[in-house]
Coordinates of C-alpha atoms and ligand atoms in Angstrom, one line a residue:
X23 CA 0.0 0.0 0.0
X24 CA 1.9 2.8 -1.1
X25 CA 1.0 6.7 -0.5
X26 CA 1.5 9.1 -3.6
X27 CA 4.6 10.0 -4.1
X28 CA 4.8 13.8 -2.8
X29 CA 6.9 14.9 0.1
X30 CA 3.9 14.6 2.3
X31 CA 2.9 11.0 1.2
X32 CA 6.7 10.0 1.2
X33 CA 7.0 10.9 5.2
X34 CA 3.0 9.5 5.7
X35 CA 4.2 6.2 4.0
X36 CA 7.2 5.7 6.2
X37 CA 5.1 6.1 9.6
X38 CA 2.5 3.9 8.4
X39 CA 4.5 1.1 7.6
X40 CA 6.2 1.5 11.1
X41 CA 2.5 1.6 13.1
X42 CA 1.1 -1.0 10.7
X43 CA 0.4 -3.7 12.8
X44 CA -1.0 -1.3 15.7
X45 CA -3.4 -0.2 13.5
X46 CA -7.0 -1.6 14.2
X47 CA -10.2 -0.4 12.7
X48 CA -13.7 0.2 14.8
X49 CA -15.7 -0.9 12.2
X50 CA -16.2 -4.4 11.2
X51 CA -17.6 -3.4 8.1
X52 CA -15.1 -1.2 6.2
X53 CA -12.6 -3.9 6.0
X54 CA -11.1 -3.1 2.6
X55 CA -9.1 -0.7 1.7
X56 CA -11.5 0.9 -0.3
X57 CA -14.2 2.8 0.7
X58 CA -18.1 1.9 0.2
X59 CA -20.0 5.0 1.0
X60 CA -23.0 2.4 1.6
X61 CA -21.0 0.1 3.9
X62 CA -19.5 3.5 6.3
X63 CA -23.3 4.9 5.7
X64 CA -24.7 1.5 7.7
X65 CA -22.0 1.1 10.0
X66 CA -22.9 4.9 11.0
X67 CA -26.7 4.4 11.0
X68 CA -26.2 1.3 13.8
X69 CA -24.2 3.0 16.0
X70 CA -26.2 6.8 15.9
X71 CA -29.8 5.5 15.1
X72 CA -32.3 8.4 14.8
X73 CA -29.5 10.5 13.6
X74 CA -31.1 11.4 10.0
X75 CA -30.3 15.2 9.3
X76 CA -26.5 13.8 10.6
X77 CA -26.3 11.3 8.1
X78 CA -27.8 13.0 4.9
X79 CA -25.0 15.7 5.7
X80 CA -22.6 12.3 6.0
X81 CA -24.0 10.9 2.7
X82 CA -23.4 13.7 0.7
X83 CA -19.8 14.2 1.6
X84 CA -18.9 10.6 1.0
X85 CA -20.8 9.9 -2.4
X86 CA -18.8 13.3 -3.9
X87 CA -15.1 11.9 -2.5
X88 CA -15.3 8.3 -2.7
X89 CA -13.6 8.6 -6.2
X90 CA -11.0 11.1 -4.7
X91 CA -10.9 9.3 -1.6
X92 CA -10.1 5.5 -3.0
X93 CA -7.3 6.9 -4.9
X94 CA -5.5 7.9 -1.6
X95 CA -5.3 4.0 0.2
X96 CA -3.2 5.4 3.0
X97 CA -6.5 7.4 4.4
X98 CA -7.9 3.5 4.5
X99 CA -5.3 2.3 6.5
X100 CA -5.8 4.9 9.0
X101 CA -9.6 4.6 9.0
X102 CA -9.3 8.3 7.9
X103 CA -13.4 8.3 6.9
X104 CA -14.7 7.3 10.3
X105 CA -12.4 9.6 12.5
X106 CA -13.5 12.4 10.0
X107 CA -17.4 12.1 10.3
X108 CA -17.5 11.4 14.2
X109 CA -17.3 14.8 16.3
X110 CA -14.3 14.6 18.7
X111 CA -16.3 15.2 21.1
X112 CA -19.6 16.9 22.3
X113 CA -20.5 18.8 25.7
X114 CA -23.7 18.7 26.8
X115 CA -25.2 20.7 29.7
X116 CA -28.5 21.9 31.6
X117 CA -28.8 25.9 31.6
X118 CA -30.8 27.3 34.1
X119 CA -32.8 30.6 34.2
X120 CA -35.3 32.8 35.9
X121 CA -37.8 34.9 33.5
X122 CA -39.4 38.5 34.3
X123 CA -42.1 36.9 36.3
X124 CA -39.5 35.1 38.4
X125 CA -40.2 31.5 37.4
X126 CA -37.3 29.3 36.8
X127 CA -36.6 27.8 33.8
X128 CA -34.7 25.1 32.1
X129 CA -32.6 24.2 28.7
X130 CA -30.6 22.1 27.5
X131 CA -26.9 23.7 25.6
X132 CA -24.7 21.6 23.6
X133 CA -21.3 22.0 21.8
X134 CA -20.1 19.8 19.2
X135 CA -16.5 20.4 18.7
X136 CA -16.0 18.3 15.3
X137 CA -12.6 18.9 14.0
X138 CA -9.9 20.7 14.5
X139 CA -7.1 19.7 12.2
X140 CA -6.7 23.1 10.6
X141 CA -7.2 25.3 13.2
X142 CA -9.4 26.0 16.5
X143 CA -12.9 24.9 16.7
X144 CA -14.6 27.6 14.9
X145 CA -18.8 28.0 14.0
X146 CA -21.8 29.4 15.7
X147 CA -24.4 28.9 17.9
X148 CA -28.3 28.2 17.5
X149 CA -31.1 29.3 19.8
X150 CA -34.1 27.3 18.4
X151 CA -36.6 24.7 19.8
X152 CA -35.6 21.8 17.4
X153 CA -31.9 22.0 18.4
X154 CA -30.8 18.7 19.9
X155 CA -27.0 17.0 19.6
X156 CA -27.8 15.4 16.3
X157 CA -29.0 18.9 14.4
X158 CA -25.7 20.5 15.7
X159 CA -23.5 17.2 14.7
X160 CA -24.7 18.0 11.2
X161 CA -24.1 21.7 11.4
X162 CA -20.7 21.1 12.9
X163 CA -19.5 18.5 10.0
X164 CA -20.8 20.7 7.2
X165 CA -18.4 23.6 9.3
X166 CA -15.7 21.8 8.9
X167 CA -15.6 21.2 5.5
X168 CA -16.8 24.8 4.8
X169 CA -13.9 26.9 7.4
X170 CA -11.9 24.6 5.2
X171 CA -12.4 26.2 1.8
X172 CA -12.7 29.5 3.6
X173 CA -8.5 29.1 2.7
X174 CA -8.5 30.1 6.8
X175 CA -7.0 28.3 9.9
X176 CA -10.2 27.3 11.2
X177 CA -11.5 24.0 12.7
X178 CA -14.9 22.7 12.3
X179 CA -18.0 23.4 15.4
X180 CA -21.8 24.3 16.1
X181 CA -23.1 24.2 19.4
X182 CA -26.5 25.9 20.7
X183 CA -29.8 25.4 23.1
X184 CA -33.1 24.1 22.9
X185 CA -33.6 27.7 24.1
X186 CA -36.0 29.7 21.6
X187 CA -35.5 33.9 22.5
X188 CA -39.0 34.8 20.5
X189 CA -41.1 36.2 22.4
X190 CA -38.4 36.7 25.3
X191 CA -37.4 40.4 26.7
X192 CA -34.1 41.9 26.4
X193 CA -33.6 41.1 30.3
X194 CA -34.5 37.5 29.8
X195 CA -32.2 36.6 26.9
X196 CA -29.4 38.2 28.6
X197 CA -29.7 35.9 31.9
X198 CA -30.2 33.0 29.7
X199 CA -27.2 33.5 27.4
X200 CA -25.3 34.5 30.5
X201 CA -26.5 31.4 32.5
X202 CA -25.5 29.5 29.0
X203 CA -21.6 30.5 29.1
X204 CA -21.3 29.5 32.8
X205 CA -21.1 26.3 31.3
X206 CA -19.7 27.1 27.9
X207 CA -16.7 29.1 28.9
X208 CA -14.7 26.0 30.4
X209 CA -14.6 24.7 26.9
X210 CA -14.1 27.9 25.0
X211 CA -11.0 30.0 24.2
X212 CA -9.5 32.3 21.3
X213 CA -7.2 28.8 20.4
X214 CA -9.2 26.2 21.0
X215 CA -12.8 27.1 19.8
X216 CA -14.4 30.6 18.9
X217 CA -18.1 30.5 18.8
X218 CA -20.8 32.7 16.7
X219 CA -23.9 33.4 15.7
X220 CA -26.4 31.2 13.6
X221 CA -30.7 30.8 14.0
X222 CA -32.0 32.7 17.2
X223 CA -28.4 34.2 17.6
X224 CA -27.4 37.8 16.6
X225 CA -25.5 40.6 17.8
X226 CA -27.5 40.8 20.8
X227 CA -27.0 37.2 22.1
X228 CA -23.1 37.6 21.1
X229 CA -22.3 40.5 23.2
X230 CA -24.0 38.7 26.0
X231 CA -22.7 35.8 26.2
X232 CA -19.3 37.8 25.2
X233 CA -19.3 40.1 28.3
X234 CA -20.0 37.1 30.6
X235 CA -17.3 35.1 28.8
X236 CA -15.0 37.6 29.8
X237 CA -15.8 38.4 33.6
X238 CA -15.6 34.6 33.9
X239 CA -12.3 33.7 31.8
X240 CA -10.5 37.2 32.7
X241 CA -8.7 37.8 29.3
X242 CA -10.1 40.2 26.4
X243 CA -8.7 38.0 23.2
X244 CA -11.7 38.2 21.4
X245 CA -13.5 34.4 22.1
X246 CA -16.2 35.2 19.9
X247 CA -17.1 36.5 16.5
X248 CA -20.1 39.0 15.5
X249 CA -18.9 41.1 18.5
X250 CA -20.5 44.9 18.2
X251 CA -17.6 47.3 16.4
X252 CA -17.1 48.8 19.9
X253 CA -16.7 45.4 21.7
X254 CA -14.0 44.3 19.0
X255 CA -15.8 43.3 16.2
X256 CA -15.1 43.5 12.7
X257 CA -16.9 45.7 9.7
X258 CA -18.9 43.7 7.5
X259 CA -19.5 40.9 9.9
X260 CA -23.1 41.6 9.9
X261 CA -23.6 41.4 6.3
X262 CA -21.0 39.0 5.4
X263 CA -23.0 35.6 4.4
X264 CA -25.4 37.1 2.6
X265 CA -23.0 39.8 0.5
X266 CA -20.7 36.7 0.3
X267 CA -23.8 34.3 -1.4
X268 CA -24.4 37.3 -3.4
X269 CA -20.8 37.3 -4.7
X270 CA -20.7 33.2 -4.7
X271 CA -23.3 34.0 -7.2
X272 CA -21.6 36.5 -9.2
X273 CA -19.1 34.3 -9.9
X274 CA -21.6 31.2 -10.9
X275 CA -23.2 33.6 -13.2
X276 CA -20.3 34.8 -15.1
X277 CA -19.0 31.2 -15.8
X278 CA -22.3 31.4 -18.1
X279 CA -21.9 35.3 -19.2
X280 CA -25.4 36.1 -17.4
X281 CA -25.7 39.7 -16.0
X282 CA -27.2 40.1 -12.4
X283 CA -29.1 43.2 -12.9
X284 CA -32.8 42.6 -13.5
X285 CA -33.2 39.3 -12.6
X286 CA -35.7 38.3 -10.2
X287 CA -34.6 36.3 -7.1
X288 CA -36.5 34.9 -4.8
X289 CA -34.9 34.5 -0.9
X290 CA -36.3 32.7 2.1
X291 CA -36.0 33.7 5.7
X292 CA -35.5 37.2 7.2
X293 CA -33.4 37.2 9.3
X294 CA -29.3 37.7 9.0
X295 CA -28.7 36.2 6.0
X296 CA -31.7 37.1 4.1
X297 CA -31.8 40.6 4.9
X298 CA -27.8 41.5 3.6
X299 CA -28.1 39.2 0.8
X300 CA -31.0 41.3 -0.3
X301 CA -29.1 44.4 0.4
X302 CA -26.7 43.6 -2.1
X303 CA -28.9 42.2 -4.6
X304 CA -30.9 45.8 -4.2
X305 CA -27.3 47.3 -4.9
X306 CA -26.5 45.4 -8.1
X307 CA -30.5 46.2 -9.9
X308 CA -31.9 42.8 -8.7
X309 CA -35.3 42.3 -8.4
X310 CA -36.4 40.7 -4.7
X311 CA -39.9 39.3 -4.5
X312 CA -40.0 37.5 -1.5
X313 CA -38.8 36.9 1.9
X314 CA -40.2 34.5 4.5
X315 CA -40.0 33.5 8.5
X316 CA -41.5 30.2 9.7
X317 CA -45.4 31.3 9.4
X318 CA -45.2 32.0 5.7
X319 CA -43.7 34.2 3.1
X320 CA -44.9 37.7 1.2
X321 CA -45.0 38.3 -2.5
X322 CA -44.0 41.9 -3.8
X323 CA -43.9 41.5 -7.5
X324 CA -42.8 45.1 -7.7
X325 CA -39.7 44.2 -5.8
X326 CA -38.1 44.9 -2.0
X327 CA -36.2 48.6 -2.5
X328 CA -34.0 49.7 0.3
X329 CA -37.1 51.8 2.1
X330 CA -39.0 48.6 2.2
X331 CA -35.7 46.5 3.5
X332 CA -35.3 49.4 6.0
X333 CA -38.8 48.5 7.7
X334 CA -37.9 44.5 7.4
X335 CA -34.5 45.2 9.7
X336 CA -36.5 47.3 12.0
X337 CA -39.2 44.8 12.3
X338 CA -37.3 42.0 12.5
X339 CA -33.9 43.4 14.4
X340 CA -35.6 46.0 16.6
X341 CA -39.3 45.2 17.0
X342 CA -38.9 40.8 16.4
X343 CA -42.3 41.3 14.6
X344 CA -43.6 38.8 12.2
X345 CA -43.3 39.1 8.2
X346 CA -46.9 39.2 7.5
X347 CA -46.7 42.7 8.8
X348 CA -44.8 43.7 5.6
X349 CA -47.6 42.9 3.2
X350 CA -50.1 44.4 5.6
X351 CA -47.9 47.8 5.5
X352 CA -47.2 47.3 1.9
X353 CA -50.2 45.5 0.5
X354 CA -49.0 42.6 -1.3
X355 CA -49.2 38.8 -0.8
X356 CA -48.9 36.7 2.3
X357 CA -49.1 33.2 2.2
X358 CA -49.0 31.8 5.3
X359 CA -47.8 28.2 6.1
X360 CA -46.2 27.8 2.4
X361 CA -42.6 28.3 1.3
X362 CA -42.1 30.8 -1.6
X363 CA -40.7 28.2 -4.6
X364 CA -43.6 28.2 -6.5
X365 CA -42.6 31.9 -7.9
X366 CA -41.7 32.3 -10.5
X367 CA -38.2 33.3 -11.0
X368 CA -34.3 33.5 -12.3
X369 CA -32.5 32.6 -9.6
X370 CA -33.6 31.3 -5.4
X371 CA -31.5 31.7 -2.6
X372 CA -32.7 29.6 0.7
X373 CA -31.7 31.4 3.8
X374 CA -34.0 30.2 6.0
X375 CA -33.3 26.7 7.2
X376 CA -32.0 23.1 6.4
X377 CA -34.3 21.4 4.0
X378 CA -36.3 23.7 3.0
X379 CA -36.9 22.8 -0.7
X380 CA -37.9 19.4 -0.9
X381 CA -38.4 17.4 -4.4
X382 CA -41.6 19.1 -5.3
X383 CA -40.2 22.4 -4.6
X384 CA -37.0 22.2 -7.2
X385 CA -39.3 20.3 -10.0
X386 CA -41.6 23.5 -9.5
X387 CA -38.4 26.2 -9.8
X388 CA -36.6 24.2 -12.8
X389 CA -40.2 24.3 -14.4
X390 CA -40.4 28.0 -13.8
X391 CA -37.0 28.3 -15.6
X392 CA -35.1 29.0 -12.5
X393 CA -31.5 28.5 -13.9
X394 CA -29.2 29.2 -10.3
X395 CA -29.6 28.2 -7.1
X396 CA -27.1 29.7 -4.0
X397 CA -27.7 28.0 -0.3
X398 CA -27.2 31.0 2.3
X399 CA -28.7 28.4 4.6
X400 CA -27.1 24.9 5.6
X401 CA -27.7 22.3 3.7
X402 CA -31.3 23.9 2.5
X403 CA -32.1 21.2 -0.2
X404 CA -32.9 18.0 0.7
X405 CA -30.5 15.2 -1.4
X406 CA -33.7 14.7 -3.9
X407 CA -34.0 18.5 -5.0
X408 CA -30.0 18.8 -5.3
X409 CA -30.4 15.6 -8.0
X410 CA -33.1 17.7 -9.5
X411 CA -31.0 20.6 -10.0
X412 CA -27.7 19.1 -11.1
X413 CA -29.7 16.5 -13.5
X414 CA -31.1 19.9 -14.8
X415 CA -27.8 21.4 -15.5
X416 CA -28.7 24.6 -13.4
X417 CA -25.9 26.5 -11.8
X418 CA -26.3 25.1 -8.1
X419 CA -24.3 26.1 -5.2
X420 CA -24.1 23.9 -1.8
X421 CA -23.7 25.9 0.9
X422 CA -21.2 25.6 2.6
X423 CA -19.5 27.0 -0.5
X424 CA -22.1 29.9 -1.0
X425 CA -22.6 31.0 2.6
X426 CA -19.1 30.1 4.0
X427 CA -18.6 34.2 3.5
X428 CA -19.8 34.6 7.4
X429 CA -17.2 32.5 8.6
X430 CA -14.7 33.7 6.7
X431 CA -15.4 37.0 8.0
X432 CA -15.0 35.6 11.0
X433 CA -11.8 34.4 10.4
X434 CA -11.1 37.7 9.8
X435 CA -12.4 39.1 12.7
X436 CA -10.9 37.0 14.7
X437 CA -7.1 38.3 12.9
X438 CA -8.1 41.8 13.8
X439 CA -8.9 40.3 17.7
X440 CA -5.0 39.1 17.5
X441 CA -3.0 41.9 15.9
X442 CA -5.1 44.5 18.0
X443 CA -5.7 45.8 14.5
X444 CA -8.8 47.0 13.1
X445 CA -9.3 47.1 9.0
X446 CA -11.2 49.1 7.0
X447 CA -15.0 48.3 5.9
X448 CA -13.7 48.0 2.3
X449 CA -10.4 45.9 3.5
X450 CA -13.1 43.3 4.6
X451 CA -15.2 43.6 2.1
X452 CA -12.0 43.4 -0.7
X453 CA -11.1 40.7 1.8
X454 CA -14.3 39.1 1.4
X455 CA -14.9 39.4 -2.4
X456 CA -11.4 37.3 -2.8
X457 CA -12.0 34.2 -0.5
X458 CA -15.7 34.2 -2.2
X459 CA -13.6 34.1 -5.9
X460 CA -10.9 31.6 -4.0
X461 CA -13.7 29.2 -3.0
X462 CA -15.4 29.6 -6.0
X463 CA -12.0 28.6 -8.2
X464 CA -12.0 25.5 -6.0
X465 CA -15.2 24.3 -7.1
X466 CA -14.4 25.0 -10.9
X467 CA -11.0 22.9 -10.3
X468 CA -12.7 19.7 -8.1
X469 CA -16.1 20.4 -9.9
X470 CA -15.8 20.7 -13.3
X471 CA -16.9 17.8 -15.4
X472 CA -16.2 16.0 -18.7
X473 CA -18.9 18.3 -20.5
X474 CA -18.1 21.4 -19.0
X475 CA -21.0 21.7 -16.6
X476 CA -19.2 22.4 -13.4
X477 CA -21.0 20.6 -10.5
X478 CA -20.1 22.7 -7.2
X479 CA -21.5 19.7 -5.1
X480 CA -18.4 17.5 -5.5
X481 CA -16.0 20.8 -6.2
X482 CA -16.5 22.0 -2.6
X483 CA -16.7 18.8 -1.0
X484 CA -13.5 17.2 -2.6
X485 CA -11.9 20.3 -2.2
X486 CA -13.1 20.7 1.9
X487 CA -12.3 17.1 2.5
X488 CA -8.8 17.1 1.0
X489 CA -7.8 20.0 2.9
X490 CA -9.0 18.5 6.5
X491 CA -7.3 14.7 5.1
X492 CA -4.1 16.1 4.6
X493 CA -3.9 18.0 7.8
X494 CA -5.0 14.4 9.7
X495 CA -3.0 12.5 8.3
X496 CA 0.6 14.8 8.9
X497 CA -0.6 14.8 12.5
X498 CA -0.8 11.2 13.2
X499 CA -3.7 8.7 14.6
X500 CA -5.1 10.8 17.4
Ligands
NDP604 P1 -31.8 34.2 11.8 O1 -32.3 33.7 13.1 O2 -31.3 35.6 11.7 O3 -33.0 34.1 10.7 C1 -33.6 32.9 10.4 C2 -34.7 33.0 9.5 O4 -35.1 31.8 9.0 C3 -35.9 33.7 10.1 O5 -36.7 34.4 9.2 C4 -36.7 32.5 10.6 O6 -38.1 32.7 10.8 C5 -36.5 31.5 9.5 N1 -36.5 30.1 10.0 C6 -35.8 29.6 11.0 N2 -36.1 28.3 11.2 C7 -37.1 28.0 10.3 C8 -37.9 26.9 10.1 N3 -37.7 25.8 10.8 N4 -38.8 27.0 9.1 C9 -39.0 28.1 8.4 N5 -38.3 29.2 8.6 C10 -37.4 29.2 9.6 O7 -30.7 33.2 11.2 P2 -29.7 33.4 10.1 O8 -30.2 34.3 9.0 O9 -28.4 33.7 10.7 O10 -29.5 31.9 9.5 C11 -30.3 31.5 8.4 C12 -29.6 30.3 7.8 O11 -28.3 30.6 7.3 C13 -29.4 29.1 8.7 O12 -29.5 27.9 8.0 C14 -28.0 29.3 9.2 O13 -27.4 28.1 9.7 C15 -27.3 29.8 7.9 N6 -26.1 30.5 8.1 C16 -26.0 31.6 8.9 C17 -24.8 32.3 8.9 C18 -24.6 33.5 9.7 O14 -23.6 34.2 9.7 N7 -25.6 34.0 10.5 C19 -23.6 31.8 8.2 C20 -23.8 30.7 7.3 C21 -25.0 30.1 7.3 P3 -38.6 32.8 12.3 O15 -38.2 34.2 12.7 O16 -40.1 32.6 12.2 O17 -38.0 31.7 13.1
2IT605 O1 -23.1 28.4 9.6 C1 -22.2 29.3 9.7 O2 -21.2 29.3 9.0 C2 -22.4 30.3 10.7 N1 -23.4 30.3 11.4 C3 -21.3 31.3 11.0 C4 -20.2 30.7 11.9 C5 -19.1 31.6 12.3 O3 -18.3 31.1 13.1 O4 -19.1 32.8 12.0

């Protein structure tokens, strides 16, 4: 069994043969040197039953590098695949809390620490009913792979609560968050794993748990990203993952010589994400038609402009009111219960939530001669509507290629936090615009196929996994 021939491989191929006969792999099933996505896929299923969102992250991974990952045998022999997709570790704790009314509360907070072969732990946290340890083990592998293409030193995490702040008051987030990092803060640290936002987690809940983070661990180093400016964050941080999707895009769109300006784009959610990348879109002469939270979306055929963006922030940011309020003040359509992928469109970008377009959905947009596709969200399509759109030939981008802009702002924010430095908004946003291209170029080089069509699925994720595999196997079984 011989590694490829580079320095790397040399060096990898010479401690192998000396640990050979220590080696021993877990699962009885991947006993070839090849790997059988199906076979891992099973032996995964038995030992985390009732783990589906976890696995159809898993599954995508492996069917786009099995090719890749068969022609590196020395990953076998170190049963690479199954140290890769289980989380190092996860902490799990009970957060207590009291509420206005003085009743005492209790949640459950997680963190899945998932990789960190190139770099510290690094990815955000979720406030949201539904979260629960297998929901963050997806978010956390799909990190990893992402702050891999970012082209920064960052690890792979999630973590978050079963905690959900709507309806909460400013005084009752802030104890909870606070009551959150007097477990969290043990585990956290500017070099071993930096925590942001994500769902039901924004500036607000950052500087919360930031300031507590900081009475309790006594240093200022910057633990967190999405800081406020004032409290060390960085410029652009806000706006990053959507102006990131929105240059993601750019790039997809000029691979076929299509112009931006006048097409109509439809976005889900309104929260972070949705509300920058429609910012931008706004800036470049895109048309917006609708925007959705989890009761429904509204229809404005004659397009969002910045006034009517201006009342979503407030609404949503300042007043955490619902979106049906915008066709009431504006008087167009609101559907309630129903996700907005039967309009007709150019181009949808989900930035709501994970599977949000099923099947049905991407059968109705290819039909409606929706030619590109950009995930803001994680892992928004389910694994039938992605077959749809690559058997369709449409310009489709997984995200954590499209949306991996927030972390790589991050990234950056978290540079600024160590040279006590910081840049410029358009140093971040020149900053941004590059890594966007960089991750892009990856794609195009992993991604492209025999007849040109360039399938971003297997790009970013041969490109994410070879990154992380390389850095595992120079550091050893561990
Ligand atoms: P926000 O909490 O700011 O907004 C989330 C939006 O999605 C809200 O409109 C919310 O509606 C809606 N939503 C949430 N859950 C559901 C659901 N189950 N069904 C329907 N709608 C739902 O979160 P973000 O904008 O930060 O995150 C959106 C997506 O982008 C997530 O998938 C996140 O993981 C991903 N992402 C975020 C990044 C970031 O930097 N923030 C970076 C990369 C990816 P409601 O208010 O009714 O809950
Ligand atoms: O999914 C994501 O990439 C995020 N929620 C942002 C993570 C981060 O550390 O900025």
């Amino acid at each position: 069994m011989h590694a490829k021939s580079s320095h790397t491989g040399a060096y990898l191929n010479l401690k192998l043969y000396d640990l050979d006969s220590k080696i021993s792999f877990n699962s009885k099933n991947i006993n070839s040197l090849t790997m059988k996505v199906q076979q891992v896929l099973d032996n995964l299923s038995q030992r985390f039953p009732n783990e589906p969102v976890y696995l159809q992250a898993v599954e995508e991974l492996l069917t786009s590098i099995e090719d890749v990952y068969n022609q590196h045998p020395e990953f076998a022999k170190v049963n690479l695949i199954e140290r890769l997709c289980i989380p190092d570790r996860i902490f799990s704790f009970r957060v207590t809390w009291v509420d206005d009314a003085g009743s005492v509360h209790t949640n459950m907070g997680y963190r899945v620490q998932h990789n960190n072969a190139i770099g510290p732990y690094k990815g955000g946290l979720r406030f949201h009913p539904s979260v629960a340890p297998q929901l963050l083990k997806f978010l956390a592998f799909e990190q990893t792979f992402k702050n891999a293409l970012t082209t920064l030193p960052m690890g792979g995490g999630k973590g978050g609560s079963d905690f959900s702040p709507k309806g909460k008051s400013d005084a009752e987030v802030m104890r909870f968050c606070q009551a959150f990092i007097l477990e969290l803060w043990r585990h956290i640290g500017p070099d071993t794993d930096v925590p942001a936002g994500d769902i039901g987690v924004g500036g607000r809940e950052v500087n919360y748990m930031y300031g507590m983070y900081k009475k309790l661990a006594r240093e200022n180093t910057g633990t967190f990203t999405g800081k406020s400016l004032e409290g060390g964050g960085s410029l652009i941080r806000p706006e990053a993952t959507g102006f990131g999707n929105v240059y993601f895009l750019l790039e997809m769109l000029k691979t076929r010589n299509i112009d931006i300006k006048d097409k109509i784009v439809t976005v889900s959610g309104s929260g972070n994400v949705a509300q920058y990348t429609t910012e931008k879109l706004i800036e470049l002469g895109a048309k917006v038609v609708t925007l959705s939270d989890s009761d429904g979306y509204i229809y404005d055929p004659a397009g969002i402009d910045s006034e009517k963006l201006s009342f979503i922030m407030e609404l949503k940011n300042e007043k955490r009111g619902r979106i049906k309020e915008y066709a009431e003040k504006f008087g167009c359509t609101y559907v309630e219960g129903e996700r907005p992928w039967n309009i007709v469109c150019d181009i949808a970008l989900p930035s709501a939530t994970q599977n949000e377009i099923n099947a049905e959905d991407a059968q109705k947009l290819v039909d409606n001669g929706c030619f590109a596709v950009s995930e803001g969200a994680n892992m928004p399509s389910t694994p039938e509507a992605i077959a749809i759109f690559l058997n369709h030939n449409i310009l489709y981008a997984p995200g954590k290629a499209a949306n991996a802009g927030g972390v790589a702002v991050s990234g950056l924010e978290m540079t600024q936090n160590s040279i006590k430095l910081s840049w410029t908004r358009d140093e971040v946003d020149h900053k941004l615009k590059h890594i966007m291209k960089e991750i892009h170029n990856q794609c195009v080089k992993y991604g492209k196929t025999s007849n040109g069509y360039i399938n971003y699925v297997k790009g970013a994720n041969v490109a994410g996994f070879m990154k992380v595999a390389k850095a595992m196997m120079d550091q050893g079984i561990i």
